[in-house]
Coordinates of C-alpha atoms and ligand atoms in Angstrom, one line a residue:
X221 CA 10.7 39.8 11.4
X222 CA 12.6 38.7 8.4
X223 CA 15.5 37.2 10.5
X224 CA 12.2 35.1 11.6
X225 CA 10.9 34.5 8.6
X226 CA 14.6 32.7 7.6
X227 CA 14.6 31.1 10.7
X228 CA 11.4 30.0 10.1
X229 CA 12.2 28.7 6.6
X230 CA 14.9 26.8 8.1
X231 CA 12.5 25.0 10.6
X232 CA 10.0 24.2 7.7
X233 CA 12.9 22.7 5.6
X234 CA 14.1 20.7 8.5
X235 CA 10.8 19.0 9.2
X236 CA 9.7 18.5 5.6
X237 CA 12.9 18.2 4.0
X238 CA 11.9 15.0 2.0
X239 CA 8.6 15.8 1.6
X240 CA 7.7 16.5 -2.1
X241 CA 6.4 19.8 -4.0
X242 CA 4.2 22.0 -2.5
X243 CA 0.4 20.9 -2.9
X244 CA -0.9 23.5 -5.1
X245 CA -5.1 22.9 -5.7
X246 CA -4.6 21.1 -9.3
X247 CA -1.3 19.4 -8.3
X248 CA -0.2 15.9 -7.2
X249 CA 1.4 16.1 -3.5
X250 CA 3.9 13.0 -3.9
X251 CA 4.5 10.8 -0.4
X252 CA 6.6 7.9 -2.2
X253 CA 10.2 8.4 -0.7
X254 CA 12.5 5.7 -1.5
X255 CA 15.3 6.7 -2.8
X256 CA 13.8 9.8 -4.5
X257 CA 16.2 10.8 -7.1
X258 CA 14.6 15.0 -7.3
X259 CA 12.4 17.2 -5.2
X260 CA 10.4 17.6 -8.8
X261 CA 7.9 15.3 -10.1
X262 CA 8.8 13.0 -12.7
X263 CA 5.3 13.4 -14.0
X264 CA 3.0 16.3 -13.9
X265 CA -0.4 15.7 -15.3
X266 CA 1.4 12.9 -17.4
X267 CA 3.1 15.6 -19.0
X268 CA 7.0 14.6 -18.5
X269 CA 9.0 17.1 -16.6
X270 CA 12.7 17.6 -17.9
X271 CA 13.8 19.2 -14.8
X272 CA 13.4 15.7 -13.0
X273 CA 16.0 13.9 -15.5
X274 CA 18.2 17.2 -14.9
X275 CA 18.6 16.8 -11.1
X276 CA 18.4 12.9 -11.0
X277 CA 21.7 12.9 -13.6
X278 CA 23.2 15.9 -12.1
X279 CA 22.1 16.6 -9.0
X280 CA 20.1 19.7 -7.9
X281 CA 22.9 22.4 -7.1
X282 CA 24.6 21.2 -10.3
X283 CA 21.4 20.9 -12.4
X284 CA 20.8 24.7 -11.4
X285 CA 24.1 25.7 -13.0
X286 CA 23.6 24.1 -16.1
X287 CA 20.4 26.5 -16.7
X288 CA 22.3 29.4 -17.0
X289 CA 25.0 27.7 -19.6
X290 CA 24.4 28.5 -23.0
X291 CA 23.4 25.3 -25.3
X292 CA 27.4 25.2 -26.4
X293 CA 28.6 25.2 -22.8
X294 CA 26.1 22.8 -21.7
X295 CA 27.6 20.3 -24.3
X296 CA 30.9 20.8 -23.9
X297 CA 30.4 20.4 -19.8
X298 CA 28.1 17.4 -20.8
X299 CA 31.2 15.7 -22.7
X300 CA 33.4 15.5 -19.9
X301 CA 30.9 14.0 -17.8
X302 CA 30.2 11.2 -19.9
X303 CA 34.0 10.7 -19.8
X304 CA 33.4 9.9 -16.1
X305 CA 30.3 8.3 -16.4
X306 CA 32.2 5.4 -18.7
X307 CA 34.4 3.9 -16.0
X308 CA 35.4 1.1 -18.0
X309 CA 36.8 3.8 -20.9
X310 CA 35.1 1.9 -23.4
X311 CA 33.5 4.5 -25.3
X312 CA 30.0 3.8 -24.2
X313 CA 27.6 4.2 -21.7
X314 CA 26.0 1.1 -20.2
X315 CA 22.7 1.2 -18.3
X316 CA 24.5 -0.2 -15.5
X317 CA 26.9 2.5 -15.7
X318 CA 24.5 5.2 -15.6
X319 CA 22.4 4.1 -12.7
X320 CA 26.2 4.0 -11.0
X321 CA 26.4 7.3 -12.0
X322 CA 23.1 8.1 -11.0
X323 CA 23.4 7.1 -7.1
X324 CA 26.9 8.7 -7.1
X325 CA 24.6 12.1 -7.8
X326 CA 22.0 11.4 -5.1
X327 CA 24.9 10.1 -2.5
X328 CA 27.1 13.4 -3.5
X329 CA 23.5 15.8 -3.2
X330 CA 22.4 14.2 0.4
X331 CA 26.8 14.6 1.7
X332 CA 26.4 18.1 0.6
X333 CA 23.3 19.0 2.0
X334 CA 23.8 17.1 5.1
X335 CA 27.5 19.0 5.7
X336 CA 25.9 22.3 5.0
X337 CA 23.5 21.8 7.8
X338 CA 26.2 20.6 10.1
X339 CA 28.2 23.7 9.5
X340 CA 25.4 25.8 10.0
X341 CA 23.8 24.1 13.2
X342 CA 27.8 23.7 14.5
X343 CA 29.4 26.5 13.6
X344 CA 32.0 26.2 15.8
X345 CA 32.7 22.4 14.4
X346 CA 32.4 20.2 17.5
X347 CA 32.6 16.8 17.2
X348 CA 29.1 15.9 18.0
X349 CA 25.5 18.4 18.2
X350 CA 23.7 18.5 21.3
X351 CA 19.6 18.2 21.1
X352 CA 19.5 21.5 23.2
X353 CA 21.8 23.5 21.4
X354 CA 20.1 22.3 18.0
X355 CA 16.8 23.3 19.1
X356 CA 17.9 26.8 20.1
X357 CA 19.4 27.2 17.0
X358 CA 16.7 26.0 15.3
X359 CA 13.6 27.0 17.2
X360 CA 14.9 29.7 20.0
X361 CA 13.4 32.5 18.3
X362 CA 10.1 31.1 19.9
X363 CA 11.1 32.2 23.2
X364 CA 10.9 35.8 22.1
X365 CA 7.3 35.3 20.5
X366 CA 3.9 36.3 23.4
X367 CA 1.5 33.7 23.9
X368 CA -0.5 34.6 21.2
X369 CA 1.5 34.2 18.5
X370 CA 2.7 30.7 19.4
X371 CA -1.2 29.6 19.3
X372 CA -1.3 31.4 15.7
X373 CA 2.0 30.7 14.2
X374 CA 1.7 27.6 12.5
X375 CA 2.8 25.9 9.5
X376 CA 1.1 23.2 7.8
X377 CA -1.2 22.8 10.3
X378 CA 1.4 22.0 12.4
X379 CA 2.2 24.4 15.8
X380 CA 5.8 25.3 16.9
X381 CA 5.3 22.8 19.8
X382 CA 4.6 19.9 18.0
X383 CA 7.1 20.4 15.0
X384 CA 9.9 20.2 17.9
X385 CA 8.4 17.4 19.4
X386 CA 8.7 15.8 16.4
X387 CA 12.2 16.7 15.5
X388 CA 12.7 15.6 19.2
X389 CA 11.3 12.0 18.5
X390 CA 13.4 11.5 15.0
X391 CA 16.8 13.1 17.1
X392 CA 16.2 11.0 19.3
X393 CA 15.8 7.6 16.7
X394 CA 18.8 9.0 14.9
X395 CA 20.9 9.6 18.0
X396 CA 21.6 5.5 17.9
X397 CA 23.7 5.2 21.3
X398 CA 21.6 7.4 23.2
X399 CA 23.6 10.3 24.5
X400 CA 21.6 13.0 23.0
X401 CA 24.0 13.7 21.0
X402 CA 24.7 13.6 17.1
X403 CA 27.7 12.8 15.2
X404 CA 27.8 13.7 11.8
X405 CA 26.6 10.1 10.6
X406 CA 23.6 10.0 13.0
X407 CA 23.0 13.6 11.8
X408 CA 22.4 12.3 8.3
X409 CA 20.1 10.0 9.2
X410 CA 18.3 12.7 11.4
X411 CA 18.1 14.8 8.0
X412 CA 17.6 12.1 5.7
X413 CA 15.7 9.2 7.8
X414 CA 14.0 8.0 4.1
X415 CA 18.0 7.3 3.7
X416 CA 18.6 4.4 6.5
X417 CA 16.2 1.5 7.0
X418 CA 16.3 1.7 11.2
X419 CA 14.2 5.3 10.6
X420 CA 11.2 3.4 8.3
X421 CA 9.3 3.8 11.5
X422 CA 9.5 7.8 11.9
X423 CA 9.1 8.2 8.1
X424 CA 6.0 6.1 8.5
X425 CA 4.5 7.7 11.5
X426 CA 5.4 11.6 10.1
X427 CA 3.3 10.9 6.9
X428 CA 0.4 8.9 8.6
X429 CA 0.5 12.1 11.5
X430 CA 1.0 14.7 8.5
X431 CA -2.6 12.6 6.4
X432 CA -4.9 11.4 9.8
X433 CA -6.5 14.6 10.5
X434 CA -8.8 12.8 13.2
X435 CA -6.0 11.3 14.8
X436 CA -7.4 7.5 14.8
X437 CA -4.2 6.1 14.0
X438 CA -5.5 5.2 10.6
X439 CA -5.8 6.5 7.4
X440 CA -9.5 7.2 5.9
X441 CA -10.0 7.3 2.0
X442 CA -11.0 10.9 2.3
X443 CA -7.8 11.5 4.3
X444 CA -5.7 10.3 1.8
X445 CA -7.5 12.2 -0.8
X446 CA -7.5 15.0 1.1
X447 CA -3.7 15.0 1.3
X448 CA -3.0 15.1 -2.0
X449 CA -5.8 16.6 -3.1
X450 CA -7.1 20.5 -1.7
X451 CA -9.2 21.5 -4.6
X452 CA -12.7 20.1 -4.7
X453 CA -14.5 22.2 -1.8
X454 CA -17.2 23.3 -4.0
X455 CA -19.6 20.8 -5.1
X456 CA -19.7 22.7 -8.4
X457 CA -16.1 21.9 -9.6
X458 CA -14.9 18.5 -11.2
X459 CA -12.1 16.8 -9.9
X460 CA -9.4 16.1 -11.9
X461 CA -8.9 12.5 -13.3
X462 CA -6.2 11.7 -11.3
X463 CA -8.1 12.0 -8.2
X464 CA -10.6 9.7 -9.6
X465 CA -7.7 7.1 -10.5
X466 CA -6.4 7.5 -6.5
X467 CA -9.7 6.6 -5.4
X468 CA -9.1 3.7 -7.4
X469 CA -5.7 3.2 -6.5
X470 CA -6.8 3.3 -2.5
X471 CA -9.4 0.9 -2.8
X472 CA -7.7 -1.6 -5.5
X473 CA -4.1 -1.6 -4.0
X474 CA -3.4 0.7 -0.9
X475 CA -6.1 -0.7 1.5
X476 CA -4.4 -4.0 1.0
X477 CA -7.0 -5.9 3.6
X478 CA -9.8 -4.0 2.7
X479 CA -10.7 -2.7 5.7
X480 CA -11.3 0.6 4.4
X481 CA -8.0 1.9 5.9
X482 CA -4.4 2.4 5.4
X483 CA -2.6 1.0 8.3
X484 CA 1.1 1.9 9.1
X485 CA 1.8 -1.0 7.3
X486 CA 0.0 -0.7 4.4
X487 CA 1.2 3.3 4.6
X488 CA 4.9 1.9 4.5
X489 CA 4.2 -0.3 1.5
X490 CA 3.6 2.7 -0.4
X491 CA 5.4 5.3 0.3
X492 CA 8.9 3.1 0.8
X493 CA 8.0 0.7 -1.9
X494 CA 10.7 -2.5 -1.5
X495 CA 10.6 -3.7 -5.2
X496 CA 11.0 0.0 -7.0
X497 CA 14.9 1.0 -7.7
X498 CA 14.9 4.7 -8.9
X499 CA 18.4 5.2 -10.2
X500 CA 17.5 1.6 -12.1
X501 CA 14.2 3.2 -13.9
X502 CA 15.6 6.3 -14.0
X503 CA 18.8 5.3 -16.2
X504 CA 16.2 2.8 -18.4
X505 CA 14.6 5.9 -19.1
X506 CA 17.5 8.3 -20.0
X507 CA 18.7 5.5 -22.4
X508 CA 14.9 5.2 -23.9
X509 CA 15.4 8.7 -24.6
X510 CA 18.4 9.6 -26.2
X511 CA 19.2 5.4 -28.1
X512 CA 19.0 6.8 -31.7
X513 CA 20.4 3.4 -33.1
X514 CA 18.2 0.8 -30.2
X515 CA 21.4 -0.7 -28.9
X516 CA 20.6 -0.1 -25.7
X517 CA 23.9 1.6 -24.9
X518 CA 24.3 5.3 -25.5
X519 CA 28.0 6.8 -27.2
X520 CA 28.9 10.1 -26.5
X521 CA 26.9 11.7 -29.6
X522 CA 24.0 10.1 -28.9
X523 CA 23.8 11.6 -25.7
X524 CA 25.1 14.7 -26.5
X525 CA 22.5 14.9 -29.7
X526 CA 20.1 14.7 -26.8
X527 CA 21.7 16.9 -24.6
X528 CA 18.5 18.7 -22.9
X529 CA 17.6 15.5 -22.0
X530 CA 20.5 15.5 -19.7
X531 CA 20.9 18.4 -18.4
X532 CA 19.8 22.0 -18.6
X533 CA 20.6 24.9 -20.3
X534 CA 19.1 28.4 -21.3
X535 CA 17.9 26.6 -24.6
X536 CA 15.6 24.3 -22.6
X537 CA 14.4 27.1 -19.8
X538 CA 13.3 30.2 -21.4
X539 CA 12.9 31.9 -18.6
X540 CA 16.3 31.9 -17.4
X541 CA 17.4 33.0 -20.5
X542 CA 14.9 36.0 -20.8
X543 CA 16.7 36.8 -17.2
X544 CA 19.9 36.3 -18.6
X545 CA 19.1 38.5 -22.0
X546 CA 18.0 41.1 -19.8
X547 CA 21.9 41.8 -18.6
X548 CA 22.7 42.6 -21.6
Ligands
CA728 CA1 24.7 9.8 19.6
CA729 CA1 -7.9 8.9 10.3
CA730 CA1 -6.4 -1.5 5.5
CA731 CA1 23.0 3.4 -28.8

């Protein structure tokens, strides 16, 4: 049962790997992909989240470490990375250095993940992953399950069956000379399509599948609503502002030719917006944070005077530190 369960985790990570945080009632499901720079939400409730920032300058794996550093080991870490980030040596940090440094982080995070997949999907280190022998990897444990369980196994309203037709249909747009087969390159863009612009069609079509629960091949206001949106069943309860301000956004800017619908074009307009450069915004907003003199560069005490705006450590997550205290 557990070996299932891990299995199981590994087939839900697999089909949703870019899809954002868990929709709890009161929280924001995110669809936008392009170029996402964290699995976090930059925003929650307009409250700013830290732990964005963290993983968009660091990276996630990285980020993680930092939390358990103590605030003087965080700095010190923190210094000789903004002796990388200033390529030109010239003592400070440009914007346009730090959105460099910033896409090095999300290039380095997607390499690893993607070669940590490979080796466990290949373990034997072939040159190339055959569809069959990545589905019974991934998915083989289904030929052990009775009848019944299939129908009631499901995740995300999703069945077994359909989740590997799906990964069949984005293996087999990733797989770009056609011999069922994935190198390591096409394997990346099989993990992370929202990556490489010849997989905009399967991103598009997974998150219109994922939001038209009646299957018209459009997307109703209430459908997109209800995607982000689970709370709300009761007629008693409010919803939140933000739901009100989707409404809005739906009718004012996603339903481009008012039709009442989103369309797979309008649906790629929003969630792989063209004109939007994260790692751009991103370092704008690192520099907004931590410029105590306006100069729109940042010197090394500047940013390490901020440091917790950079990166973690157990100063800036209490709860780490109350696990870390307990070792004591
Ligand atoms: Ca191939
Ligand atoms: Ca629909
Ligand atoms: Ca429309
Ligand atoms: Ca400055």
């Amino acid at each position: 049962m557990q070996a299932r369960n891990v299995v199981k985790a590994v087939v839900v990570m697999v089909v949703v790997v870019c899809a954002a945080a868990k929709p709890a009632d009161e929280e924001k499901k995110n669809r936008v992909y392009n170029e996402k720079l964290s699995d976090e939400e930059h925003f929650i409730h307009d409250e700013h989240n830290p732990d964005y920032d963290h993983e968009a300058f660091l990276g996630e794996d990285e980020a993680r470490t930092f939390d358990q550093l103590t605030p003087e080991e965080s700095r010190d870490r923190l210094s000789k990375i903004v002796d990388r980030i200033d390529s030109d040596n010239s003592g400070v940090v440009t914007e346009k250095e730090l959105q460099a440094w910033i896409e090095y982080t999300q290039k380095r995070y997607i390499n690893d993940d993607v070669k940590r997949q490979w080796s466990t999907n290949n373990p034997e280190n072939k040159d190339m992953l055959h569809w069959e022998d990545y589905k019974t990897r991934v998915y083989g444990f289904i030929d052990n399950m009775d009848q019944n369980e299939l129908d009631t196994e499901e995740d995300d309203g999703m069945s077994y069956q359909e989740m590997i037709k799906r990964d069949k249909r984005r293996w087999e747009a990733a797989d770009r000379d056609g011999d069922s087969t994935l190198t390591l390159e096409e394997f990346t863009d099989f993990l992370h399509p929202e990556e490489a612009t010849h997989m905009t069609h399967i991103v598009v079509l997974e998150t219109m599948e994922d939001i038209d629960k009646d299957n018209d091949g459009k997307i109703s206001l209430a459908e997109y609503i209800g995607d982000m949106y689970r709370g709300g069943h009761d007629d008693e309860s409010e919803e939140p502002s933000w739901v009100s301000s989707e409404r809005e956004q739906f009718t004012e800017f996603r339903d481009k030719n008012q039709d009442g619908f989103m369309d797979e074009e309008e649906v790629r307009a929003w969630i792989i917006p063209s004109d939007y450069n994260h790692a751009e915004a991103e370092a704008k907003h690192l520099i907004y944070e931590a410029d105590s003199d306006g100069n729109a560069e940042l010197t090394k005490d500047e940013i390490l005077e901020k440091y917790d705006v950079f990166v973690g450590s157990q100063a800036t997550d209490f709860g780490e530190a109350l696990v870390r205290h307990d070792e004591f």
